Amino acid sequence: MKTFFLLANTPIPRDLPLPLPLPAWVLTICLVIFFLVHILFVNLMVGGTILVVITEWLGRQNKRWDHLSLAIAKTVTVNKSLAVVMGIGPLLCINLLYTLQWYSANALTGHAWLMIVPLVIVAFLLTYLHKYTWETWTTGRKKTLHQAISVLAMLLLLFIPLIFLSNINLMLFPSEWDKVRGFFSSLKIGNVLPRYLHFLAASIAMTGLFLAGWFGRASSDLSHLSDFTRPELRRIFYKITAYVTLLQFVFGPLLLFTLPAAGITPKLYVIIFSGAAIGLITLMLIFRELRRDDSRIGQSYPWICILFTFVVLGMGSGRHVYRQAALAGHQAQIQERTQEFASALADFNHQLAGQPAAAEPDASQLFINCAACHAPNTKLVGPPLTEIAQIYHGNPDGIVAWAMAPGKKRPELPQMPPFAHLGEANLRKIAEYMLEKGKAP
Amino acid sequence: MDFPSYYLDHLAGGRLIIGIIASLHVLINHPLAVGAYPILTFMEWWAHKHGRKDVDELAYKITFVVFIVTTTVGAMTGVGIWLSTSLFAPFAIGSLLRVFFWGWFTEWLVFISEVVLIMWWFLSWKKADTAEKKRKHIKIGLALSIMSWLTMALIVAVLGFMMKPGEWNQTRAFWDAMTNPLYLPQLGFRTFFALMTGAVFVWFASFFFTRQKPQGSRLRKWLVYRLSHVVLVSLILTLLFGNWYWHNIPEVMKANSAVALLSQQFMGWHSQFASLLGWTLGTFLVIAIAGLSFSSLVPRWALLIPSFMGIWLLGHFERAREFMRKPWVIGDYLYSNGVHKDELAFLQSEGLLKYATYVKHREVTETNKVECGQDIFMLACSRCHSTTGLNGVIEKFGLMYGSDKPWDDAGMLAFIKGMHQTRTFMPPFPGNEKEAKALVAYIQHLRETRESLQGAQTIGIEAAPLAPESPSNLTNR
C-alpha cells in the first residue's frame, strides 16, 4: 500500500540510464554513517568557533580564558579540514541515491551553492589568521581586531551550514520546487529554521563533550592552561554539553512537529523517540558526573560517548527514514517514467535498426551541409551557387579540394570551415550538385 | 538535460567558472602538493642526516606556507570543481559518478589520508625532538608525498577516461577506463611538470625565509644548487611525456582539434602550444643553469618568469584538453548538452520537448514558438553558449550572417540541422524540424529584444504536464 502525496505540479524527471554501482541498501548505510562522521566534524568546527569567540571575550577580563580560547582554536583548525574532507563521502552517496532530487535542489539554490566555495575558503583563512596572530596581536586595537576576525569567521561558519541545510531540506519536497526563486526563498519550504536550531545546539553540545574528553584525558598537555585544573575543565565542558542538550528537548520536538507530513511514519516516531530516550539517559549520566567530586569526575566519559553515539545514530537513521518515506512516491514515479522512456527508445532504435539500411544519401541531402551558408542566388555567409558555378565551371574536383581545406579569398567574409570529414566521394556529389544548381538559367 | 538549468547569462553556461576553479586547483595542486612535498621531505631528511638545523627550519617554514594554502584554497577548489560541475552539468557528473564510483571512492580515501598527513606532518614537526621521533616524522612526509601523487594519478584517470572512451562503451568496465592510452603519458607529463614547478616554488619561497646574511644566502645557495638539478631532470622528462601525450591523442580527437583550429581561440592556442612548451621549458632551463652556476645573482622576480610561463602552459594544456573533448562530455556516449548518443535519432524524430521535464510546452505551435525556442536553447545550447554575452549565439550568428543585415530563417535552419557537420565540436541538434524552427524564431526574437535569459536559480522552474500519450502509439505511427 503506497500513498503518493504527489501533486500535479511535481516535476517527474527521468533518471540517468546507468545502473547504480552498488546495491541501494549498501549506499544507504554508507550515506547514513558517512554523513554522521561528517556532521560530527562540522559540529566540532561550528561549536568550536562559537566557544572560541566566547572564551576569548571572557579572556579580556581574565587571561586564563584567553589561553583556553587558543587551545580550542587549535582544535578548530584541524576539525574544519576534517569536516571538509569527510563531507565528500556522504556527498558521493547522496549524489548516487538521490541524483535527481539532489542536483535539482543544488540548481534551484544555485548562487548560494556556488558561493560555498569562496565562503569556506575565506572562513578557513580567517581561522588561520586568527590562530597564528594570537601571540602577536595581544593588546589594544590589535586585540579587538583579533577578536573581530574570529567573530567574522564564526558568522561565516554559521551561515555556510544553512546552505547545505536548505538543499537537504529542499530535495525532500519536489512538489514545492516550482515555488522556489533562489536560495532565500527555499528557506520558506519545509522546516529549515527548526532544523537549523537543532543543528546549532548539537554543535555546541558535541563540542562540549569532545573538549571535556580532549582536555580531560590524562595525556593532554595542560601546561598552557595552568590556571585551570583538569577536573575543572571537565566540569566546564560537561556543563555546556548538559545544558545545551537540555535545550534539545525543546528544539527536537519543535523540529519533529514542524516536519511536513510527507515522510512521517510510525517507524520514524519509534526511532526518534528511542533516540530521545537514550538521550535522556545520557543527560542523566552527565548530571551525575557533574555532582561527583574532582577526583572522580570523568569516570563515566566512555559510557557517555557510547550512549551519545547511539543517540546520534538514532537521529541520523530517523532523518534517513523520513527522507526515504518523503521521497518514495517521487522515486517510484521517476523509475516509471525512466522505464517508459527507455522502452520507447528501445522500440524506436529497434525499428530503426530493422529498417533497410538508409540508401546512400543523395546529393540534395548532402547539400544540407552547405545550405546554411550557400544559397542558389543570394549571398548568405558564403558566395551564392551561381558565383561558385562560374568559378568552378567544369571543375567539380576544384570544389572538392576547396571544401577539404578551404582557403581565405574574400576578405569581407568569414573563413569557411573544412569538410574533410564528409569524405571525398560525398563532396564530389555535392560539387556536381552545386554546379548543376548554379548554372546560369 | 533533465535537471533544472542553472544558467548565468553572459557567462556561456558557466564553463568559465568551472574553468577558473579547476585551473586554480591544478595550479595549487601541481607545484605545491605533488611537486613540493617530496622536495620538502627530502630537505627534512637531509637536514636530519647532516645535522643541519637551518635546513630543517627552512623546510618547516616553507611547509607552513604550503600547509595554509593547500588546506584552504587547495582543498576547497578541489571540492569546488565538483560543486560547480553539479550545477552546470549535473548529467555529466552524475553519470561519471555511477561509472567511476570506485575511482571516486578510492580518490576520497586517498584525499582523506592526504589531508590527515599534511596536518599531522606540519603540526607535529616541532614535537619531533628526538632522533627516533624525527625519523618517524620524515616517514610521514614520505607518505604524504606518495598520497598526493596518488590523488593526482586517480584524477588523471578520470580525465583521460572522458577524453577517450577506450573499451568503456562496450564493457562499461572500470579498469578499461583506467588503462586508456592517454593515461600514462598524461600522468608522466603532470608528474614532472609538478616537480619542475614545485622546485621553483620552493626556491621562490626560500627567499622570504633566508633574509639574514651571511647564513641566509649560504643556505639558499645550498638549496638552489639541488633544486636546479630537480628542475633539469624534470624538464627533460616533461618534454618527453608531453610529446608522447600529443602523439597518443586518438585520431578522432586529432581530427577534431584540426577542425577546431578554425575556432578563433583554438587557432591561437594550438599554434601557440608547441612554441609555448618550448619557451616555457626554455625559461626553466635558463633558470636551472643559472641556479647551478651563479645562483646568488638570480633575483627573486626572475623566478616569476618561468612560473608564469608554467601557469600559461598548463592553462593551455587544460583548455585544449577540455576543448578536444567537445562535443562529448563522455566520449561517444554523452554529448555536452546532456543528450545521449543513442537517444539522438529518437529525439530528432519525436521531439526534444516531449520527453524533457523542465519546459513550458510540449508541442510547438505558432503562438508558443518563441517560448519553446527559449526552452530548446536552454536544453540544447546553453551549456556552451550564452544569449548575448560570452560565446553568445547572437554574436555567433552575427559573424556568419552579418550583424547589420537581416538573417535568413531558412539558412539558420539549415545551419542548425547541420551544425555538427559544420562545426564538429558542436553536438547535433537534438530535436525535430518544428523545434529547430522554434529555435530560429527564438534567436530572431532575441536578436530584436536582447532580453536576458534567466536560469532556474533566479526564476524557478516550470514543468509542463507530461503528454498522456503512451509509448505504444510510436510503433503504429
Short mmCIF file of C-alpha atoms in Angstrom, two decimals, chain A:
data_model
loop_
_atom_site.label_atom_id
_atom_site.label_comp_id
_atom_site.label_asym_id
_atom_site.label_seq_id
_atom_site.Cartn_x
_atom_site.Cartn_y
_atom_site.Cartn_z
CA MET A 1 0.00 0.00 0.00
CA LYS A 2 1.60 3.18 -1.11
CA THR A 3 0.28 6.65 -0.65
CA PHE A 4 1.52 9.18 -3.08
CA PHE A 5 1.50 12.72 -1.86
CA LEU A 6 2.48 13.93 -5.24
CA LEU A 7 0.65 16.88 -6.59
CA ALA A 8 0.06 17.67 -10.20
CA ASN A 9 2.85 20.24 -10.32
CA THR A 10 5.52 17.85 -9.11
CA PRO A 11 8.17 17.51 -11.79
CA ILE A 12 8.98 13.90 -12.61
CA PRO A 13 12.36 13.89 -14.31
CA ARG A 14 13.97 10.89 -15.96
CA ASP A 15 16.82 9.12 -14.24
CA LEU A 16 20.23 8.65 -15.84
CA PRO A 17 20.26 5.44 -17.85
CA LEU A 18 23.08 3.89 -15.88
CA PRO A 19 22.80 1.38 -13.04
CA LEU A 20 23.94 2.26 -9.53
CA PRO A 21 27.45 0.99 -8.89
CA LEU A 22 26.38 -0.66 -5.62
CA PRO A 23 23.09 -2.02 -4.31
CA ALA A 24 20.94 0.81 -2.99
CA TRP A 25 20.88 -0.56 0.55
CA VAL A 26 24.68 -0.57 0.77
CA LEU A 27 24.75 3.02 -0.42
CA THR A 28 22.07 3.88 2.11
CA ILE A 29 24.08 2.50 5.01
CA CYS A 30 27.16 4.30 3.72
CA LEU A 31 25.19 7.51 3.40
CA VAL A 32 23.93 7.40 6.99
CA ILE A 33 27.28 6.51 8.50
CA PHE A 34 29.48 8.77 6.36
CA PHE A 35 27.09 11.59 6.99
CA LEU A 36 27.29 11.20 10.74
CA VAL A 37 31.07 11.24 10.66
CA HIS A 38 30.97 14.35 8.51
CA ILE A 39 28.43 16.15 10.65
CA LEU A 40 30.44 15.31 13.77
CA PHE A 41 33.40 17.29 12.47
CA VAL A 42 31.11 20.03 11.21
CA ASN A 43 29.65 20.21 14.70
CA LEU A 44 33.09 20.43 16.24
CA MET A 45 34.07 23.13 13.79
CA VAL A 46 30.96 25.25 14.28
CA GLY A 47 30.64 24.66 18.03
CA GLY A 48 34.37 25.23 18.38
CA THR A 49 34.33 28.63 16.70
CA ILE A 50 31.42 29.73 18.86
CA LEU A 51 33.26 28.70 22.02
CA VAL A 52 36.43 30.39 20.79
CA VAL A 53 34.60 33.68 20.38
CA ILE A 54 33.00 33.43 23.82
CA THR A 55 36.12 32.36 25.69
CA GLU A 56 38.30 34.97 24.00
CA TRP A 57 35.79 37.57 25.04
CA LEU A 58 35.87 36.28 28.61
CA GLY A 59 39.63 36.44 28.30
CA ARG A 60 39.52 40.21 28.25
CA GLN A 61 38.67 40.07 31.96
CA ASN A 62 40.70 37.07 32.93
CA LYS A 63 43.67 35.88 30.90
CA ARG A 64 43.08 32.25 31.68
CA TRP A 65 40.09 32.20 29.34
CA ASP A 66 42.23 33.63 26.62
CA HIS A 67 44.59 30.68 26.96
CA LEU A 68 41.68 28.29 26.84
CA SER A 69 40.36 30.04 23.78
CA LEU A 70 43.62 29.47 21.93
CA ALA A 71 43.63 25.83 22.93
CA ILE A 72 40.12 25.45 21.48
CA ALA A 73 41.08 27.38 18.34
CA LYS A 74 43.82 24.85 17.72
CA THR A 75 41.27 22.05 17.61
CA VAL A 76 39.04 24.04 15.26
CA THR A 77 41.66 24.43 12.56
CA VAL A 78 42.13 20.67 12.48
CA ASN A 79 38.46 19.76 12.71
CA LYS A 80 37.50 22.15 9.96
CA SER A 81 39.76 20.35 7.48
CA LEU A 82 38.34 17.00 8.51
CA ALA A 83 34.83 18.38 8.15
CA VAL A 84 35.51 19.22 4.52
CA VAL A 85 37.24 16.02 3.58
CA MET A 86 34.74 13.83 5.39
CA GLY A 87 31.95 15.63 3.57
CA ILE A 88 32.87 14.08 0.25
CA GLY A 89 31.73 10.56 1.16
CA PRO A 90 28.14 11.47 2.00
CA LEU A 91 28.04 13.80 -0.99
CA LEU A 92 29.08 10.89 -3.17
CA CYS A 93 26.34 8.66 -1.74
CA ILE A 94 23.55 11.21 -1.87
CA ASN A 95 24.51 12.06 -5.45
CA LEU A 96 24.03 8.43 -6.35
CA LEU A 97 20.91 7.64 -4.36
CA TYR A 98 19.03 10.87 -4.96
CA THR A 99 20.61 12.08 -8.17
CA LEU A 100 17.57 13.92 -9.45
CA GLN A 101 16.38 15.48 -6.23
CA TRP A 102 19.80 16.48 -5.04
CA TYR A 103 21.07 18.18 -8.18
CA SER A 104 17.72 19.85 -8.67
CA ALA A 105 17.94 21.38 -5.22
CA ASN A 106 21.51 22.49 -5.99
CA ALA A 107 20.40 24.20 -9.17
CA LEU A 108 17.42 25.89 -7.55
CA THR A 109 19.66 27.41 -4.88
CA GLY A 110 22.45 27.79 -7.42
CA HIS A 111 24.13 31.03 -6.48
CA ALA A 112 24.31 30.13 -2.81
CA TRP A 113 25.54 26.66 -3.69
CA LEU A 114 28.38 28.10 -5.73
CA MET A 115 29.19 30.63 -3.02
CA ILE A 116 30.07 27.77 -0.69
CA VAL A 117 33.49 27.57 -2.28
CA PRO A 118 34.69 31.15 -1.71
CA LEU A 119 32.91 31.45 1.62
CA VAL A 120 34.58 28.38 3.06
CA ILE A 121 37.96 29.48 1.75
CA VAL A 122 37.59 32.88 3.40
CA ALA A 123 36.32 31.37 6.64
CA PHE A 124 39.24 28.96 6.79
CA LEU A 125 41.82 31.60 6.00
CA LEU A 126 40.33 33.74 8.76
CA THR A 127 40.59 30.92 11.29
CA TYR A 128 44.27 30.53 10.42
CA LEU A 129 44.86 34.24 10.60
CA HIS A 130 43.18 34.26 13.96
CA LYS A 131 45.21 31.37 15.27
CA TYR A 132 48.61 32.45 14.02
CA THR A 133 48.30 36.06 15.16
CA TRP A 134 47.26 35.12 18.66
CA GLU A 135 50.66 35.68 20.20
CA THR A 136 51.36 38.90 18.32
CA TRP A 137 48.06 40.79 18.28
CA THR A 138 47.66 40.80 22.01
CA THR A 139 46.74 44.27 23.17
CA GLY A 140 44.58 47.28 22.47
CA ARG A 141 43.23 47.75 18.97
CA LYS A 142 45.06 44.75 17.67
CA LYS A 143 43.33 42.51 20.15
CA THR A 144 39.99 43.99 19.13
CA LEU A 145 40.81 43.29 15.51
CA HIS A 146 41.85 39.81 16.50
CA GLN A 147 38.51 39.21 18.12
CA ALA A 148 36.66 40.74 15.20
CA ILE A 149 38.35 38.23 12.89
CA SER A 150 37.13 35.33 14.93
CA VAL A 151 33.61 36.77 15.04
CA LEU A 152 33.67 37.09 11.28
CA ALA A 153 34.90 33.53 10.86
CA MET A 154 32.19 32.36 13.22
CA LEU A 155 29.46 34.17 11.30
CA LEU A 156 30.64 32.62 8.06
CA LEU A 157 30.80 29.17 9.58
CA LEU A 158 27.31 29.68 10.95
CA PHE A 159 25.97 30.69 7.58
CA ILE A 160 27.54 28.01 5.37
CA PRO A 161 25.71 25.07 7.01
CA LEU A 162 22.47 26.85 6.25
CA ILE A 163 23.18 26.49 2.53
CA PHE A 164 23.65 22.76 2.86
CA LEU A 165 20.64 22.50 5.09
CA SER A 166 18.45 24.34 2.61
CA ASN A 167 19.48 21.84 -0.07
CA ILE A 168 18.96 18.81 2.12
CA ASN A 169 15.56 20.18 3.01
CA LEU A 170 14.53 21.29 -0.45
CA MET A 171 15.33 17.98 -2.08
CA LEU A 172 12.65 16.36 0.08
CA PHE A 173 9.78 18.34 -1.36
CA PRO A 174 9.70 18.17 -5.16
CA SER A 175 6.10 19.35 -5.16
CA GLU A 176 7.31 22.68 -3.77
CA TRP A 177 10.13 23.21 -6.25
CA ASP A 178 8.09 25.39 -8.54
CA LYS A 179 7.74 27.92 -5.72
CA VAL A 180 11.45 28.39 -5.29
CA ARG A 181 13.14 31.52 -6.61
CA GLY A 182 16.64 31.13 -5.35
CA PHE A 183 18.26 30.32 -2.02
CA PHE A 184 16.42 32.68 0.30
CA SER A 185 13.01 31.65 -0.91
CA SER A 186 14.00 28.00 -0.45
CA LEU A 187 14.26 28.67 3.27
CA LYS A 188 10.49 29.07 3.42
CA ILE A 189 9.91 25.49 2.38
CA GLY A 190 9.74 22.61 4.83
CA ASN A 191 11.12 23.46 8.24
CA VAL A 192 14.59 24.81 7.77
CA LEU A 193 14.68 27.00 10.86
CA PRO A 194 13.88 24.32 13.48
CA ARG A 195 16.39 22.07 11.74
CA TYR A 196 18.98 24.77 11.95
CA LEU A 197 18.40 25.39 15.64
CA HIS A 198 18.66 21.68 16.30
CA PHE A 199 21.92 21.59 14.40
CA LEU A 200 23.37 24.57 16.24
CA ALA A 201 22.54 23.14 19.63
CA ALA A 202 24.01 19.80 18.60
CA SER A 203 27.17 21.56 17.52
CA ILE A 204 27.70 23.18 20.87
CA ALA A 205 26.78 20.07 22.81
CA MET A 206 29.08 17.87 20.76
CA THR A 207 31.93 20.30 21.06
CA GLY A 208 31.42 20.42 24.82
CA LEU A 209 31.58 16.67 25.06
CA PHE A 210 34.58 16.49 22.77
CA LEU A 211 36.50 19.14 24.71
CA ALA A 212 35.64 17.51 28.04
CA GLY A 213 37.48 14.47 26.74
CA TRP A 214 40.17 16.37 24.84
CA PHE A 215 41.34 18.41 27.82
CA GLY A 216 40.19 15.85 30.34
CA ARG A 217 42.24 12.93 29.04
CA ALA A 218 45.18 12.09 31.23
CA SER A 219 47.70 12.51 28.43
CA SER A 220 46.64 16.02 27.42
CA ASP A 221 49.23 18.70 27.88
CA LEU A 222 47.75 21.41 30.09
CA SER A 223 50.94 23.38 30.61
CA HIS A 224 49.49 26.35 28.71
CA LEU A 225 46.33 26.19 30.76
CA SER A 226 47.94 26.24 34.16
CA ASP A 227 45.16 28.36 35.63
CA PHE A 228 42.75 25.51 35.12
CA THR A 229 42.75 22.14 36.74
CA ARG A 230 41.85 19.09 34.73
CA PRO A 231 38.67 18.34 36.71
CA GLU A 232 37.67 21.97 36.38
CA LEU A 233 37.95 21.79 32.59
CA ARG A 234 35.96 18.60 32.55
CA ARG A 235 33.29 20.26 34.62
CA ILE A 236 33.07 23.33 32.41
CA PHE A 237 32.60 21.36 29.22
CA TYR A 238 30.29 18.82 30.74
CA LYS A 239 28.11 21.70 31.85
CA ILE A 240 28.00 23.14 28.40
CA THR A 241 27.01 19.76 26.99
CA ALA A 242 24.40 19.18 29.64
CA TYR A 243 22.57 22.49 29.44
CA VAL A 244 22.58 22.66 25.69
CA THR A 245 21.38 19.08 25.44
CA LEU A 246 18.60 20.01 27.78
CA LEU A 247 17.65 22.67 25.27
CA GLN A 248 17.50 19.96 22.60
CA PHE A 249 14.44 18.61 24.32
CA VAL A 250 12.76 21.77 23.14
CA PHE A 251 14.37 22.04 19.69
CA GLY A 252 13.98 18.33 18.95
CA PRO A 253 10.18 18.20 19.31
CA LEU A 254 9.93 21.56 17.57
CA LEU A 255 11.74 20.03 14.61
CA LEU A 256 9.72 16.85 14.67
CA PHE A 257 6.34 18.53 14.88
CA THR A 258 7.06 21.07 12.20
CA LEU A 259 8.13 18.41 9.70
CA PRO A 260 5.82 18.38 6.71
CA ALA A 261 3.59 15.32 6.77
CA ALA A 262 5.12 13.90 3.61
CA GLY A 263 7.52 11.48 5.27
CA ILE A 264 6.06 10.95 8.73
CA THR A 265 5.64 7.28 9.53
CA PRO A 266 5.22 5.30 12.77
CA LYS A 267 8.72 3.93 12.18
CA LEU A 268 10.07 7.44 12.31
CA TYR A 269 8.46 8.09 15.68
CA VAL A 270 9.80 4.84 17.08
CA ILE A 271 13.34 5.64 16.01
CA ILE A 272 13.28 9.26 17.11
CA PHE A 273 11.69 8.57 20.47
CA SER A 274 14.09 5.72 21.22
CA GLY A 275 16.92 8.08 20.37
CA ALA A 276 15.47 10.72 22.62
CA ALA A 277 15.08 8.18 25.44
CA ILE A 278 18.74 7.24 25.21
CA GLY A 279 19.47 10.94 25.10
CA LEU A 280 17.67 11.37 28.38
CA ILE A 281 19.70 8.61 29.99
CA THR A 282 22.89 10.19 28.68
CA LEU A 283 21.86 13.50 30.10
CA MET A 284 21.26 11.94 33.50
CA LEU A 285 24.68 10.36 33.37
CA ILE A 286 26.26 13.74 32.66
CA PHE A 287 24.41 15.36 35.54
CA ARG A 288 25.59 12.55 37.77
CA GLU A 289 29.15 13.23 36.66
CA LEU A 290 28.71 16.89 37.47
CA ARG A 291 27.75 16.06 41.05
CA ARG A 292 30.88 13.97 41.51
CA ASP A 293 33.88 15.43 43.28
CA ASP A 294 37.08 16.41 41.47
CA SER A 295 38.79 13.10 41.94
CA ARG A 296 36.10 11.13 40.22
CA ILE A 297 34.55 13.41 37.63
CA GLY A 298 35.07 11.95 34.18
CA GLN A 299 34.77 8.31 35.16
CA SER A 300 31.71 7.71 33.02
CA TYR A 301 33.10 9.52 29.99
CA PRO A 302 33.39 6.40 27.81
CA TRP A 303 29.82 5.43 28.63
CA ILE A 304 28.53 8.86 27.86
CA CYS A 305 30.27 8.78 24.50
CA ILE A 306 28.89 5.36 23.64
CA LEU A 307 25.36 6.39 24.54
CA PHE A 308 25.74 9.62 22.62
CA THR A 309 26.77 7.61 19.59
CA PHE A 310 23.51 5.72 19.81
CA VAL A 311 21.56 8.94 20.13
CA VAL A 312 23.26 10.32 17.07
CA LEU A 313 22.77 7.09 15.14
CA GLY A 314 19.10 7.22 16.04
CA MET A 315 18.72 10.78 14.86
CA GLY A 316 20.70 10.03 11.71
CA SER A 317 18.61 7.00 10.82
CA GLY A 318 15.41 8.82 11.68
CA ARG A 319 16.46 11.52 9.33
CA HIS A 320 17.02 8.99 6.61
CA VAL A 321 13.77 7.12 7.26
CA TYR A 322 11.94 10.39 6.88
CA ARG A 323 13.71 11.14 3.63
CA GLN A 324 13.01 7.72 2.25
CA ALA A 325 9.34 7.94 3.07
CA ALA A 326 9.01 11.50 1.84
CA LEU A 327 10.57 10.64 -1.50
CA ALA A 328 9.22 7.13 -2.02
CA GLY A 329 6.44 8.29 -4.30
CA HIS A 330 8.67 10.59 -6.27
CA GLN A 331 11.32 7.92 -6.69
CA ALA A 332 8.74 5.41 -7.89
CA GLN A 333 7.35 7.83 -10.44
CA ILE A 334 10.83 8.65 -11.65
CA GLN A 335 11.53 4.97 -12.14
CA GLU A 336 8.28 4.54 -14.01
CA ARG A 337 8.95 7.45 -16.32
CA THR A 338 12.54 6.37 -16.87
CA GLN A 339 11.42 2.92 -17.86
CA GLU A 340 8.71 4.22 -20.15
CA PHE A 341 11.25 6.35 -21.90
CA ALA A 342 13.77 3.54 -22.09
CA SER A 343 11.29 1.16 -23.68
CA ALA A 344 10.03 3.76 -26.14
CA LEU A 345 13.63 4.45 -27.02
CA ALA A 346 14.42 0.77 -27.37
CA ASP A 347 11.39 0.26 -29.62
CA PHE A 348 12.40 3.15 -31.75
CA ASN A 349 16.00 2.08 -32.07
CA HIS A 350 14.90 -1.46 -32.79
CA GLN A 351 12.65 -0.28 -35.60
CA LEU A 352 15.39 1.93 -36.89
CA ALA A 353 17.81 -0.97 -36.99
CA GLY A 354 15.19 -3.11 -38.69
CA GLN A 355 14.68 -0.64 -41.48
CA PRO A 356 16.64 -1.32 -44.63
CA ALA A 357 19.91 0.49 -44.35
CA ALA A 358 19.26 4.04 -45.46
CA ALA A 359 20.22 4.42 -49.06
CA GLU A 360 23.37 6.39 -49.64
CA PRO A 361 22.37 9.99 -49.03
CA ASP A 362 21.74 11.67 -52.33
CA ALA A 363 23.31 14.89 -53.43
CA SER A 364 20.46 17.14 -52.35
CA GLN A 365 20.58 15.68 -48.83
CA LEU A 366 24.30 16.06 -48.68
CA PHE A 367 23.99 19.63 -49.77
CA ILE A 368 22.21 20.42 -46.49
CA ASN A 369 25.72 20.60 -45.04
CA CYS A 370 26.45 23.58 -47.19
CA ALA A 371 23.00 25.13 -47.35
CA ALA A 372 23.41 27.13 -44.18
CA CYS A 373 25.92 29.30 -45.97
CA HIS A 374 25.38 28.81 -49.68
CA ALA A 375 22.06 29.61 -51.36
CA PRO A 376 21.35 29.42 -55.09
CA ASN A 377 21.22 33.12 -55.93
CA THR A 378 21.86 35.12 -52.78
CA LYS A 379 24.92 35.54 -50.69
CA LEU A 380 24.26 34.03 -47.22
CA VAL A 381 27.52 33.50 -45.46
CA GLY A 382 29.44 32.34 -48.46
CA PRO A 383 29.07 33.16 -52.13
CA PRO A 384 25.90 32.01 -53.94
CA LEU A 385 25.97 28.89 -56.09
CA THR A 386 25.82 30.98 -59.24
CA GLU A 387 29.12 32.53 -58.35
CA ILE A 388 30.66 29.20 -57.39
CA ALA A 389 29.47 27.65 -60.64
CA GLN A 390 31.18 30.38 -62.56
CA ILE A 391 34.47 29.92 -60.79
CA TYR A 392 34.46 26.13 -60.93
CA HIS A 393 32.73 25.59 -64.24
CA GLY A 394 33.61 22.08 -65.39
CA ASN A 395 35.87 21.61 -62.40
CA PRO A 396 34.00 19.75 -59.63
CA ASP A 397 37.32 18.48 -58.27
CA GLY A 398 38.26 22.05 -57.57
CA ILE A 399 35.25 22.37 -55.28
CA VAL A 400 36.16 19.13 -53.54
CA ALA A 401 39.69 20.31 -52.98
CA TRP A 402 38.43 23.62 -51.63
CA ALA A 403 35.92 22.00 -49.28
CA MET A 404 38.57 19.65 -47.92
CA ALA A 405 40.76 22.58 -46.95
CA PRO A 406 39.20 25.97 -47.67
CA GLY A 407 41.47 28.91 -48.08
CA LYS A 408 40.76 32.56 -47.45
CA LYS A 409 39.78 34.56 -50.52
CA ARG A 410 37.19 37.19 -49.78
CA PRO A 411 38.36 39.48 -47.04
CA GLU A 412 34.84 40.66 -46.20
CA LEU A 413 33.62 37.10 -45.48
CA PRO A 414 34.44 34.84 -42.55
CA GLN A 415 36.55 31.75 -43.07
CA MET A 416 34.76 28.66 -44.34
CA PRO A 417 35.14 25.57 -42.10
CA PRO A 418 36.68 22.46 -43.69
CA PHE A 419 34.51 19.47 -44.55
CA ALA A 420 37.12 16.77 -44.90
CA HIS A 421 35.09 14.59 -42.52
CA LEU A 422 32.38 14.16 -45.19
CA GLY A 423 34.76 12.22 -47.38
CA GLU A 424 35.86 12.87 -50.95
CA ALA A 425 33.15 10.79 -52.60
CA ASN A 426 30.36 12.72 -50.89
CA LEU A 427 31.99 16.05 -51.58
CA ARG A 428 32.23 15.11 -55.21
CA LYS A 429 28.47 14.50 -55.31
CA ILE A 430 27.88 17.84 -53.62
CA ALA A 431 30.17 19.56 -56.08
CA GLU A 432 28.29 18.26 -59.07
CA TYR A 433 25.01 19.23 -57.46
CA MET A 434 26.31 22.72 -56.82
CA LEU A 435 27.45 23.20 -60.39
CA GLU A 436 24.12 21.93 -61.62
CA LYS A 437 22.10 24.29 -59.40
CA GLY A 438 24.33 27.23 -60.04
CA LYS A 439 24.15 27.01 -63.79
CA ALA A 440 23.01 30.22 -65.37
CA PRO A 441 19.29 29.81 -66.12
#
